[in-house]
Coordinates of N, CA and C in Angstrom, one line a residue:
M1 N 21.7 12.0 -3.0 CA 21.3 13.3 -2.4 C 20.5 13.1 -1.1
S2 N 20.7 13.8 -0.1 CA 20.1 13.6 1.2 C 18.7 14.2 1.1
A3 N 17.9 13.7 2.1 CA 16.5 14.1 2.1 C 16.4 15.6 2.4
T4 N 17.3 16.1 3.2 CA 17.3 17.5 3.6 C 17.5 18.5 2.4
R5 N 18.2 18.0 1.4 CA 18.5 18.9 0.3 C 17.6 18.7 -0.9
L6 N 16.7 17.7 -0.8 CA 15.8 17.4 -1.9 C 14.6 18.4 -2.0
R7 N 14.4 18.9 -3.1 CA 13.1 19.7 -3.4 C 12.0 18.7 -3.7
I8 N 11.1 18.5 -2.8 CA 10.1 17.5 -3.0 C 8.8 18.0 -3.6
Q9 N 8.7 19.3 -3.9 CA 7.6 19.9 -4.6 C 8.0 20.8 -5.7
P10 N 8.6 20.2 -6.8 CA 9.0 21.0 -7.9 C 7.9 21.4 -8.8
P11 N 8.1 22.4 -9.6 CA 7.0 22.8 -10.5 C 6.6 21.7 -11.5
V12 N 5.3 21.7 -11.8 CA 4.8 20.7 -12.8 C 5.0 21.3 -14.2
T13 N 5.8 20.5 -15.0 CA 6.0 21.0 -16.4 C 5.6 19.9 -17.3
A14 N 6.5 19.4 -18.2 CA 6.2 18.4 -19.2 C 5.7 17.1 -18.6
P15 N 6.1 16.6 -17.5 CA 5.6 15.3 -17.0 C 4.1 15.3 -16.8
A16 N 3.5 16.4 -16.5 CA 2.0 16.5 -16.3 C 1.3 16.1 -17.7
A17 N 1.8 16.7 -18.8 CA 1.2 16.4 -20.1 C 1.4 15.0 -20.5
S18 N 2.6 14.5 -20.2 CA 2.9 13.1 -20.6 C 2.0 12.1 -19.8
L19 N 1.9 12.4 -18.5 CA 1.1 11.6 -17.6 C -0.4 11.6 -18.0
N20 N -0.9 12.8 -18.3 CA -2.3 12.9 -18.7 C -2.6 12.2 -20.0
T21 N -1.7 12.3 -21.0 CA -1.8 11.6 -22.3 C -1.8 10.1 -22.1
L22 N -0.9 9.6 -21.3 CA -0.8 8.2 -21.0 C -2.0 7.6 -20.3
L23 N -2.5 8.4 -19.3 CA -3.7 7.9 -18.6 C -4.9 7.8 -19.5
S24 N -5.0 8.8 -20.4 CA -6.1 8.7 -21.3 C -6.0 7.5 -22.2
A25 N -4.8 7.2 -22.7 CA -4.6 6.1 -23.6 C -4.9 4.8 -22.8
I26 N -4.5 4.7 -21.6 CA -4.8 3.5 -20.8 C -6.3 3.3 -20.6
T27 N -7.0 4.4 -20.3 CA -8.5 4.3 -20.2 C -9.1 3.9 -21.5
N28 N -8.7 4.4 -22.6 CA -9.2 4.1 -23.9 C -9.0 2.6 -24.3
A29 N -7.8 2.1 -23.9 CA -7.5 0.7 -24.2 C -8.3 -0.3 -23.4
N30 N -8.9 0.1 -22.4 CA -9.5 -0.9 -21.5 C -10.8 -1.5 -22.2
A31 N -10.7 -2.8 -22.4 CA -11.8 -3.5 -23.0 C -12.3 -4.6 -22.1
R32 N -12.0 -4.6 -20.9 CA -12.4 -5.7 -19.9 C -13.1 -5.1 -18.7
P33 N -14.4 -4.7 -18.9 CA -15.1 -4.2 -17.7 C -15.2 -5.1 -16.6
D34 N -14.9 -6.4 -16.8 CA -15.0 -7.4 -15.7 C -13.8 -7.4 -14.8
R35 N -12.8 -6.6 -15.2 CA -11.5 -6.5 -14.5 C -11.4 -5.1 -13.8
P36 N -10.7 -5.0 -12.8 CA -10.4 -3.6 -12.2 C -9.8 -2.7 -13.3
A37 N -10.2 -1.4 -13.2 CA -9.6 -0.4 -14.1 C -8.1 -0.5 -14.1
P38 N -7.4 -0.4 -15.3 CA -6.0 -0.5 -15.3 C -5.3 0.6 -14.5
R39 N -4.2 0.3 -13.8 CA -3.4 1.3 -13.2 C -2.1 1.5 -13.9
L40 N -1.5 2.6 -13.7 CA -0.2 2.9 -14.2 C 0.9 2.9 -13.2
L41 N 1.9 2.1 -13.4 CA 3.1 2.0 -12.6 C 4.2 2.7 -13.3
A42 N 4.7 3.8 -12.8 CA 5.8 4.6 -13.4 C 7.1 3.9 -13.1
V43 N 7.8 3.4 -14.1 CA 9.1 2.7 -13.9 C 10.2 3.8 -13.7
S44 N 10.7 3.9 -12.5 CA 11.6 5.0 -12.2 C 13.0 4.5 -12.0
K45 N 13.4 3.3 -12.4 CA 14.8 2.9 -12.3 C 15.6 3.8 -13.1
T46 N 16.8 4.1 -12.6 CA 17.8 5.0 -13.2 C 17.4 6.5 -13.1
R47 N 16.2 6.8 -12.6 CA 15.7 8.1 -12.5 C 16.0 8.7 -11.1
S48 N 16.3 10.0 -11.1 CA 16.6 10.6 -9.8 C 15.4 10.9 -9.0
A49 N 15.6 11.1 -7.7 CA 14.5 11.5 -6.8 C 13.8 12.7 -7.2
E50 N 14.6 13.7 -7.8 CA 14.0 14.9 -8.3 C 13.0 14.7 -9.4
E51 N 13.4 13.8 -10.3 CA 12.5 13.4 -11.5 C 11.3 12.8 -11.0
I52 N 11.4 11.9 -10.0 CA 10.2 11.2 -9.5 C 9.3 12.2 -8.8
A53 N 9.9 13.1 -8.0 CA 9.1 14.1 -7.3 C 8.3 15.0 -8.3
T54 N 8.9 15.3 -9.4 CA 8.2 16.1 -10.4 C 7.0 15.3 -10.9
L55 N 7.2 14.0 -11.2 CA 6.0 13.3 -11.7 C 5.0 13.1 -10.6
A56 N 5.4 12.9 -9.4 CA 4.5 12.8 -8.3 C 3.7 14.1 -8.1
A57 N 4.3 15.2 -8.3 CA 3.6 16.5 -8.3 C 2.5 16.6 -9.3
A58 N 2.7 15.9 -10.4 CA 1.7 15.9 -11.5 C 0.6 14.9 -11.3
G59 N 0.7 14.1 -10.2 CA -0.4 13.2 -9.8 C -0.1 11.7 -9.7
Q60 N 1.1 11.3 -10.2 CA 1.4 9.9 -10.2 C 1.9 9.5 -8.8
R61 N 1.3 8.3 -8.3 CA 1.6 7.9 -6.9 C 2.4 6.6 -6.9
A62 N 2.3 5.7 -7.9 CA 3.0 4.4 -7.8 C 4.2 4.4 -8.7
F63 N 5.3 3.9 -8.1 CA 6.6 3.9 -8.8 C 7.2 2.5 -8.7
G64 N 7.9 2.1 -9.8 CA 8.5 0.8 -9.8 C 10.0 0.9 -9.9
E65 N 10.7 0.1 -9.1 CA 12.2 0.1 -9.1 C 12.7 -1.3 -9.4
N66 N 13.8 -1.5 -10.0 CA 14.4 -2.8 -10.3 C 15.4 -3.3 -9.3
Y67 N 16.1 -2.4 -8.7 CA 17.2 -2.8 -7.8 C 17.0 -2.2 -6.4
V68 N 17.1 -3.0 -5.4 CA 16.9 -2.6 -4.0 C 17.8 -1.5 -3.6
Q69 N 19.1 -1.7 -3.9 CA 20.1 -0.7 -3.4 C 19.9 0.7 -4.1
E70 N 19.5 0.7 -5.3 CA 19.3 1.9 -6.0 C 18.0 2.6 -5.5
A71 N 17.0 1.8 -5.1 CA 15.7 2.4 -4.7 C 15.8 2.9 -3.3
L72 N 16.5 2.3 -2.4 CA 16.4 2.7 -1.0 C 16.6 4.2 -0.7
P73 N 17.7 4.9 -1.2 CA 17.8 6.3 -1.0 C 16.7 7.1 -1.5
K74 N 16.2 6.7 -2.7 CA 15.0 7.5 -3.2 C 13.8 7.3 -2.4
I75 N 13.5 6.1 -1.9 CA 12.4 5.9 -1.1 C 12.5 6.7 0.2
E76 N 13.7 6.8 0.8 CA 13.9 7.5 2.0 C 13.7 9.0 1.7
A77 N 14.3 9.5 0.7 CA 14.3 11.0 0.4 C 12.9 11.4 0.1
L78 N 12.1 10.6 -0.5 CA 10.7 11.0 -1.0 C 9.6 10.5 0.0
R79 N 10.0 10.0 1.2 CA 9.1 9.5 2.2 C 8.0 10.5 2.5
P80 N 8.3 11.8 2.6 CA 7.2 12.8 2.9 C 6.1 12.8 1.9
L81 N 6.3 12.3 0.7 CA 5.3 12.4 -0.3 C 4.3 11.2 -0.2
G82 N 4.6 10.2 0.6 CA 3.7 9.1 0.7 C 3.4 8.3 -0.5
L83 N 4.5 8.0 -1.3 CA 4.3 7.3 -2.5 C 4.2 5.8 -2.3
E84 N 3.8 5.1 -3.4 CA 3.7 3.7 -3.3 C 4.8 3.1 -4.1
W85 N 5.6 2.2 -3.5 CA 6.8 1.7 -4.1 C 6.7 0.2 -4.4
H86 N 7.0 -0.2 -5.7 CA 6.9 -1.6 -6.2 C 8.3 -2.0 -6.6
L87 N 8.7 -3.2 -6.1 CA 9.9 -3.8 -6.7 C 9.5 -4.7 -7.8
I88 N 10.1 -4.4 -9.0 CA 9.7 -5.1 -10.2 C 10.9 -5.8 -10.8
G89 N 12.1 -5.8 -10.2 CA 13.2 -6.5 -10.6 C 13.4 -7.8 -9.8
H90 N 14.3 -8.6 -10.3 CA 14.5 -9.9 -9.6 C 15.1 -9.6 -8.2
L91 N 14.5 -10.3 -7.2 CA 14.9 -10.1 -5.8 C 15.8 -11.3 -5.4
Q92 N 17.0 -11.0 -5.0 CA 17.9 -12.0 -4.4 C 17.5 -12.2 -3.0
S93 N 17.7 -13.4 -2.5 CA 17.3 -13.7 -1.1 C 18.0 -12.9 -0.1
N94 N 19.3 -12.5 -0.4 CA 20.0 -11.7 0.6 C 19.6 -10.3 0.6
K95 N 18.7 -9.9 -0.3 CA 18.1 -8.5 -0.2 C 16.7 -8.5 0.3
A96 N 16.2 -9.7 0.7 CA 14.8 -9.8 1.1 C 14.5 -8.9 2.3
R97 N 15.4 -8.9 3.3 CA 15.2 -8.1 4.5 C 15.0 -6.6 4.2
E98 N 15.8 -6.0 3.4 CA 15.7 -4.6 3.0 C 14.4 -4.4 2.2
A99 N 14.2 -5.3 1.2 CA 13.0 -5.1 0.4 C 11.7 -5.2 1.2
A100 N 11.6 -6.2 2.1 CA 10.4 -6.3 2.9 C 10.1 -5.1 3.8
R101 N 11.1 -4.4 4.1 CA 11.0 -3.2 5.0 C 10.7 -2.0 4.2
A102 N 11.2 -1.9 3.0 CA 11.1 -0.6 2.2 C 10.0 -0.5 1.3
F103 N 9.6 -1.6 0.6 CA 8.6 -1.6 -0.4 C 7.2 -1.9 0.1
D104 N 6.2 -1.4 -0.7 CA 4.8 -1.7 -0.5 C 4.4 -2.9 -1.3
W105 N 5.0 -3.2 -2.4 CA 4.7 -4.3 -3.3 C 6.0 -5.0 -3.7
I106 N 6.0 -6.3 -3.8 CA 7.0 -7.1 -4.4 C 6.3 -7.8 -5.5
Q107 N 6.7 -7.5 -6.8 CA 6.0 -8.1 -7.9 C 6.7 -9.3 -8.5
T108 N 7.9 -9.7 -7.9 CA 8.7 -10.7 -8.5 C 8.9 -11.9 -7.6
V109 N 7.9 -12.4 -6.9 CA 8.1 -13.6 -6.1 C 7.9 -14.8 -7.0
D110 N 9.0 -15.7 -7.0 CA 8.9 -16.8 -7.8 C 9.5 -18.1 -7.2
R111 N 9.7 -18.1 -5.9 CA 10.2 -19.3 -5.2 C 9.8 -19.2 -3.7
L112 N 9.7 -20.4 -3.2 CA 9.2 -20.5 -1.8 C 10.2 -19.9 -0.8
K113 N 11.5 -20.0 -1.0 CA 12.5 -19.4 -0.1 C 12.2 -17.9 0.0
L114 N 11.9 -17.3 -1.0 CA 11.6 -15.8 -1.0 C 10.4 -15.5 -0.2
V115 N 9.3 -16.3 -0.3 CA 8.1 -16.1 0.4 C 8.4 -16.1 1.9
E116 N 9.1 -17.1 2.4 CA 9.5 -17.2 3.8 C 10.3 -16.0 4.3
A117 N 11.3 -15.6 3.5 CA 12.1 -14.5 3.9 C 11.4 -13.2 3.9
L118 N 10.5 -12.9 3.0 CA 9.8 -11.7 3.0 C 8.8 -11.6 4.2
D119 N 8.2 -12.7 4.5 CA 7.3 -12.7 5.7 C 8.1 -12.5 7.0
R120 N 9.2 -13.2 7.1 CA 10.0 -13.1 8.3 C 10.5 -11.6 8.5
H121 N 10.8 -10.9 7.5 CA 11.4 -9.6 7.6 C 10.4 -8.4 7.5
R122 N 9.2 -8.7 7.2 CA 8.2 -7.6 7.1 C 7.9 -7.2 8.5
P123 N 8.0 -5.9 8.8 CA 7.8 -5.4 10.2 C 6.4 -5.7 10.6
A124 N 6.2 -6.1 11.9 CA 4.9 -6.5 12.4 C 4.0 -5.3 12.4
E125 N 4.5 -4.1 12.6 CA 3.7 -2.9 12.7 C 3.3 -2.4 11.3
A126 N 3.9 -2.9 10.2 CA 3.6 -2.4 8.9 C 2.4 -3.2 8.3
A127 N 1.7 -2.6 7.3 CA 0.6 -3.3 6.6 C 1.2 -4.5 5.9
P128 N 0.4 -5.6 5.7 CA 0.9 -6.7 5.0 C 1.6 -6.3 3.6
L129 N 2.6 -7.0 3.2 CA 3.3 -6.7 2.0 C 2.5 -7.3 0.8
N130 N 2.2 -6.4 -0.1 CA 1.5 -6.9 -1.3 C 2.4 -7.7 -2.2
V131 N 2.0 -8.8 -2.7 CA 2.9 -9.8 -3.4 C 2.2 -10.2 -4.7
L132 N 3.0 -10.2 -5.8 CA 2.6 -10.8 -7.0 C 3.5 -12.0 -7.3
I133 N 3.0 -13.0 -7.9 CA 3.8 -14.1 -8.4 C 4.3 -13.9 -9.8
Q134 N 5.6 -13.9 -10.0 CA 6.1 -13.7 -11.3 C 6.1 -15.0 -12.1
V135 N 5.6 -15.0 -13.3 CA 5.4 -16.2 -14.1 C 6.3 -16.0 -15.3
N136 N 7.1 -17.1 -15.6 CA 7.9 -17.1 -16.9 C 7.0 -17.7 -17.9
I137 N 6.1 -16.9 -18.5 CA 5.1 -17.4 -19.4 C 5.6 -17.9 -20.7
D138 N 6.7 -17.5 -21.2 CA 7.3 -18.0 -22.4 C 8.4 -19.1 -22.2
D139 N 8.6 -19.5 -20.9 CA 9.5 -20.5 -20.6 C 10.9 -20.2 -21.2
E140 N 11.3 -18.9 -21.0 CA 12.7 -18.5 -21.4 C 13.7 -18.9 -20.4
A141 N 14.7 -19.5 -20.8 CA 15.8 -20.0 -19.9 C 16.5 -18.9 -19.2
S142 N 16.6 -17.7 -19.9 CA 17.3 -16.6 -19.3 C 16.4 -15.7 -18.4
K143 N 15.2 -16.0 -18.3 CA 14.3 -15.1 -17.5 C 13.9 -15.8 -16.2
H144 N 13.7 -14.9 -15.2 CA 13.2 -15.3 -13.9 C 11.7 -15.5 -13.9
G145 N 11.2 -16.2 -12.9 CA 9.7 -16.4 -12.8 C 9.5 -17.9 -12.7
C146 N 8.4 -18.2 -12.1 CA 8.0 -19.6 -11.9 C 7.3 -20.2 -13.2
R147 N 7.2 -21.5 -13.3 CA 6.4 -22.1 -14.3 C 4.9 -22.0 -14.0
P148 N 4.0 -22.0 -14.9 CA 2.6 -21.8 -14.6 C 2.1 -22.9 -13.6
E149 N 2.6 -24.1 -13.8 CA 2.1 -25.2 -12.9 C 2.6 -25.0 -11.4
E150 N 3.5 -24.1 -11.2 CA 4.0 -23.8 -9.8 C 3.2 -22.8 -9.1
I151 N 2.3 -22.1 -9.8 CA 1.5 -21.0 -9.2 C 0.7 -21.5 -8.0
P152 N 0.0 -22.6 -8.0 CA -0.8 -23.0 -6.9 C 0.0 -23.2 -5.6
T153 N 1.2 -23.8 -5.7 CA 2.0 -24.0 -4.6 C 2.5 -22.7 -4.0
L154 N 2.9 -21.8 -4.8 CA 3.4 -20.5 -4.3 C 2.2 -19.7 -3.7
A155 N 1.1 -19.7 -4.4 CA -0.1 -19.0 -3.8 C -0.5 -19.6 -2.4
E156 N -0.4 -20.8 -2.3 CA -0.8 -21.5 -1.0 C 0.2 -21.0 0.1
A157 N 1.5 -20.9 -0.3 CA 2.5 -20.5 0.7 C 2.3 -19.0 1.1
I158 N 2.1 -18.2 0.1 CA 1.9 -16.7 0.4 C 0.7 -16.5 1.2
A159 N -0.4 -17.2 0.9 CA -1.6 -17.0 1.7 C -1.5 -17.5 3.1
A160 N -0.5 -18.4 3.4 CA -0.4 -18.9 4.7 C 0.5 -18.0 5.6
H161 N 1.1 -17.0 5.0 CA 2.0 -16.1 5.8 C 1.3 -14.8 6.1
P162 N 1.0 -14.5 7.4 CA 0.2 -13.4 7.7 C 0.7 -12.0 7.4
R163 N 2.0 -11.9 7.2 CA 2.6 -10.5 6.8 C 2.7 -10.3 5.3
L164 N 2.1 -11.2 4.5 CA 2.1 -11.1 3.1 C 0.6 -11.1 2.6
R165 N 0.4 -10.4 1.5 CA -1.0 -10.4 0.9 C -0.9 -10.7 -0.5
L166 N -1.4 -11.8 -0.9 CA -1.4 -12.2 -2.4 C -2.4 -11.4 -3.1
R167 N -1.8 -10.7 -4.2 CA -2.7 -9.8 -5.0 C -2.9 -10.3 -6.4
G168 N -1.9 -11.1 -6.9 CA -2.1 -11.6 -8.3 C -0.8 -12.0 -9.0
L169 N -0.7 -11.7 -10.3 CA 0.4 -12.3 -11.1 C 1.1 -11.1 -11.8
M170 N 2.3 -11.4 -12.2 CA 3.1 -10.5 -13.0 C 3.9 -11.3 -14.0
A171 N 4.1 -10.7 -15.2 CA 4.9 -11.4 -16.2 C 5.6 -10.4 -17.1
I172 N 6.8 -10.8 -17.7 CA 7.5 -10.0 -18.7 C 7.6 -10.9 -19.9
P173 N 6.6 -10.9 -20.8 CA 6.7 -11.8 -22.0 C 7.9 -11.4 -22.9
A174 N 8.3 -12.4 -23.6 CA 9.4 -12.1 -24.6 C 9.0 -11.0 -25.6
P175 N 9.9 -10.1 -25.9 CA 9.6 -9.0 -26.8 C 9.6 -9.4 -28.2
H176 N 8.7 -10.3 -28.6 CA 8.7 -10.7 -30.0 C 8.3 -9.5 -30.9
P177 N 8.9 -9.4 -32.1 CA 8.5 -8.3 -33.0 C 7.1 -8.5 -33.5
D178 N 6.6 -9.8 -33.5 CA 5.3 -10.1 -33.9 C 4.3 -9.9 -32.7
M179 N 3.5 -8.8 -32.8 CA 2.7 -8.5 -31.7 C 1.6 -9.6 -31.4
A180 N 1.3 -10.4 -32.4 CA 0.4 -11.5 -32.1 C 0.9 -12.5 -31.2
R181 N 2.2 -12.7 -31.2 CA 2.8 -13.6 -30.2 C 2.8 -13.0 -28.8
R182 N 3.0 -11.7 -28.7 CA 2.9 -11.1 -27.4 C 1.5 -11.2 -26.9
R183 N 0.5 -11.0 -27.8 CA -0.9 -11.0 -27.4 C -1.2 -12.4 -26.8
A184 N -0.7 -13.4 -27.5 CA -0.9 -14.8 -27.0 C -0.4 -15.0 -25.6
A185 N 0.8 -14.5 -25.3 CA 1.3 -14.6 -24.0 C 0.5 -13.8 -23.0
F186 N 0.0 -12.6 -23.3 CA -0.9 -11.9 -22.4 C -2.2 -12.7 -22.2
R187 N -2.7 -13.3 -23.2 CA -3.9 -14.0 -23.1 C -3.7 -15.2 -22.2
A188 N -2.6 -15.9 -22.3 CA -2.3 -17.0 -21.4 C -2.2 -16.6 -20.0
M189 N -1.6 -15.4 -19.7 CA -1.5 -14.9 -18.4 C -2.8 -14.5 -17.8
S190 N -3.7 -14.0 -18.7 CA -5.0 -13.6 -18.3 C -5.8 -14.9 -17.8
A191 N -5.6 -16.0 -18.5 CA -6.3 -17.2 -18.1 C -5.8 -17.7 -16.8
L192 N -4.5 -17.6 -16.5 CA -3.9 -18.0 -15.3 C -4.4 -17.1 -14.1
F193 N -4.6 -15.8 -14.4 CA -5.1 -14.9 -13.5 C -6.5 -15.2 -13.1
D194 N -7.4 -15.6 -14.0 CA -8.7 -15.9 -13.7 C -8.8 -17.2 -12.9
T195 N -7.9 -18.1 -13.2 CA -7.9 -19.4 -12.3 C -7.5 -19.0 -10.9
L196 N -6.5 -18.2 -10.8 CA -6.0 -17.8 -9.4 C -7.1 -17.1 -8.7
A197 N -7.8 -16.1 -9.4 CA -8.9 -15.3 -8.7 C -10.0 -16.2 -8.3
G198 N -10.2 -17.3 -9.0 CA -11.3 -18.2 -8.7 C -11.0 -19.0 -7.4
R199 N -9.7 -19.1 -7.1 CA -9.3 -19.9 -5.9 C -9.1 -19.1 -4.7
W200 N -8.6 -17.9 -4.8 CA -8.2 -17.1 -3.7 C -8.9 -15.7 -3.7
P201 N -9.4 -15.3 -2.5 CA -10.0 -13.9 -2.4 C -8.9 -12.8 -2.5
G202 N -9.4 -11.7 -3.0 CA -8.5 -10.5 -3.0 C -7.6 -10.4 -4.2
I203 N -7.7 -11.3 -5.1 CA -6.8 -11.3 -6.3 C -7.4 -10.2 -7.3
D204 N -6.6 -9.2 -7.5 CA -7.1 -8.0 -8.3 C -6.0 -7.4 -9.2
T205 N -4.8 -8.0 -9.3 CA -3.8 -7.3 -10.0 C -3.1 -8.3 -11.0
L206 N -3.1 -7.9 -12.3 CA -2.4 -8.6 -13.3 C -1.4 -7.6 -13.9
S207 N -0.2 -7.7 -13.6 CA 0.8 -6.8 -14.0 C 1.5 -7.3 -15.2
M208 N 1.3 -6.6 -16.4 CA 1.9 -7.0 -17.6 C 1.7 -5.8 -18.6
G209 N 2.7 -5.7 -19.5 CA 2.6 -4.6 -20.5 C 3.5 -3.5 -20.2
M210 N 4.3 -3.1 -21.2 CA 5.2 -1.9 -21.0 C 5.0 -1.0 -22.2
S211 N 5.9 -0.1 -22.4 CA 5.7 1.1 -23.3 C 5.3 0.6 -24.7
E212 N 5.9 -0.5 -25.2 CA 5.6 -0.9 -26.6 C 4.3 -1.6 -26.8
D213 N 3.8 -2.3 -25.7 CA 2.7 -3.2 -25.9 C 1.6 -3.0 -24.8
Y214 N 1.6 -2.0 -24.1 CA 0.7 -1.9 -23.0 C -0.8 -1.9 -23.4
S215 N -1.1 -1.3 -24.6 CA -2.5 -1.3 -25.0 C -2.9 -2.7 -25.3
V216 N -2.1 -3.5 -25.9 CA -2.5 -4.9 -26.2 C -2.6 -5.7 -24.9
A217 N -1.7 -5.4 -23.9 CA -1.8 -6.1 -22.6 C -3.2 -5.7 -21.9
I218 N -3.6 -4.5 -22.0 CA -4.8 -4.0 -21.4 C -6.0 -4.7 -22.1
E219 N -5.9 -4.8 -23.4 CA -7.0 -5.4 -24.1 C -7.2 -6.9 -23.7
E220 N -6.1 -7.5 -23.3 CA -6.1 -8.9 -22.8 C -6.4 -9.0 -21.3
G221 N -6.5 -7.9 -20.6 CA -6.9 -8.0 -19.2 C -6.0 -7.5 -18.2
A222 N -4.9 -6.9 -18.6 CA -3.9 -6.3 -17.6 C -4.6 -5.3 -16.7
T223 N -4.3 -5.3 -15.4 CA -4.9 -4.3 -14.5 C -3.8 -3.3 -14.0
L224 N -2.5 -3.6 -14.4 CA -1.4 -2.7 -14.1 C -0.4 -2.8 -15.2
V225 N 0.0 -1.6 -15.7 CA 1.0 -1.6 -16.8 C 2.2 -0.8 -16.3
R226 N 3.4 -1.3 -16.7 CA 4.7 -0.7 -16.2 C 5.4 0.1 -17.3
I227 N 5.4 1.4 -17.1 CA 5.8 2.3 -18.2 C 6.8 3.3 -17.6
G228 N 8.0 3.5 -18.4 CA 9.0 4.4 -17.9 C 9.3 5.5 -18.9
T229 N 9.8 5.1 -20.1 CA 10.3 6.1 -21.1 C 9.2 7.0 -21.5
A230 N 7.9 6.6 -21.7 CA 6.9 7.5 -22.1 C 6.5 8.5 -21.1
L231 N 7.0 8.3 -19.9 CA 6.7 9.3 -18.8 C 7.9 10.2 -18.6
F232 N 9.1 9.6 -18.5 CA 10.3 10.3 -18.1 C 11.1 10.7 -19.3
G233 N 10.9 10.2 -20.5 CA 11.7 10.4 -21.6 C 12.8 9.4 -21.7
P234 N 13.6 9.5 -22.8 CA 14.7 8.5 -22.9 C 15.6 8.5 -21.7
R235 N 16.1 7.3 -21.4 CA 17.1 7.2 -20.3 C 18.4 7.8 -20.7
P236 N 19.1 8.4 -19.7 CA 20.4 9.0 -20.0 C 21.4 7.9 -20.4
A237 N 22.2 8.3 -21.3 CA 23.2 7.3 -21.8 C 24.2 7.0 -20.6
K238 N 24.6 5.8 -20.6 CA 25.6 5.4 -19.6 C 26.9 6.0 -19.9
P239 N 27.6 6.5 -18.9 CA 28.9 7.1 -19.1 C 29.9 6.1 -19.6
R240 N 30.7 6.4 -20.6 CA 31.7 5.5 -21.1 C 32.9 5.4 -20.2
K241 N 33.4 4.2 -20.0 CA 34.5 4.0 -19.1 C 35.8 4.4 -19.8
D242 N 36.7 5.0 -19.1 CA 38.0 5.4 -19.6 C 38.7 4.1 -19.9
P243 N 39.4 4.1 -21.1 CA 40.2 2.9 -21.3 C 41.3 2.7 -20.3
T244 N 41.6 1.5 -20.0 CA 42.7 1.2 -19.0 C 44.0 1.5 -19.7
P245 N 44.8 2.4 -19.0 CA 46.1 2.7 -19.7 C 47.0 1.5 -19.7

């Protein structure tokens, strides 16, 4: 949908109640006064610009997208609202140029090649691009993210690039049914965050925790949680493909 046809100030209805309830729960879960107060990132992948605008009208400012190509038209259509956009999905090197120009935050930096590409393509007139290092904390073969021992090298590289700003770490721990195992992963990430913060100035963001486990993540020190369904409701079912005749 084009920007000229989009209603960017829709009436506030159910999203306002969902947002207020979730913000209260996030505040109540905070058990780490030594960390910045937790922030809410609304995961808006698969959601329309109209849905995002409705939640923005209820007061939410930060939104997370998984795919660059899906996000670009929404970012453009909603530009008048002055929202904050985070890329939270894996970033391919060939999409770095578009991502560096469109997003305010890239949460999934996990290799040196990506650091260089993002710095090269970030417009000189734009504010430095906020960057989180994604960590594969459970060492899952199918997951993206660097190994914990690779964090210092990546941090050094990010800090050396003037158009990037290192802000912290991000992780997507394995969704173990045993919440104690998830807590252990969050705790390990928290320790890595403290080590990073002790080495570099300006480290203030530990992005971890989603709808099922955000309260545990906050208890272990998360400063940003990524939540979608609790705000927008269930995702629409994917249309079934017609069988090939």
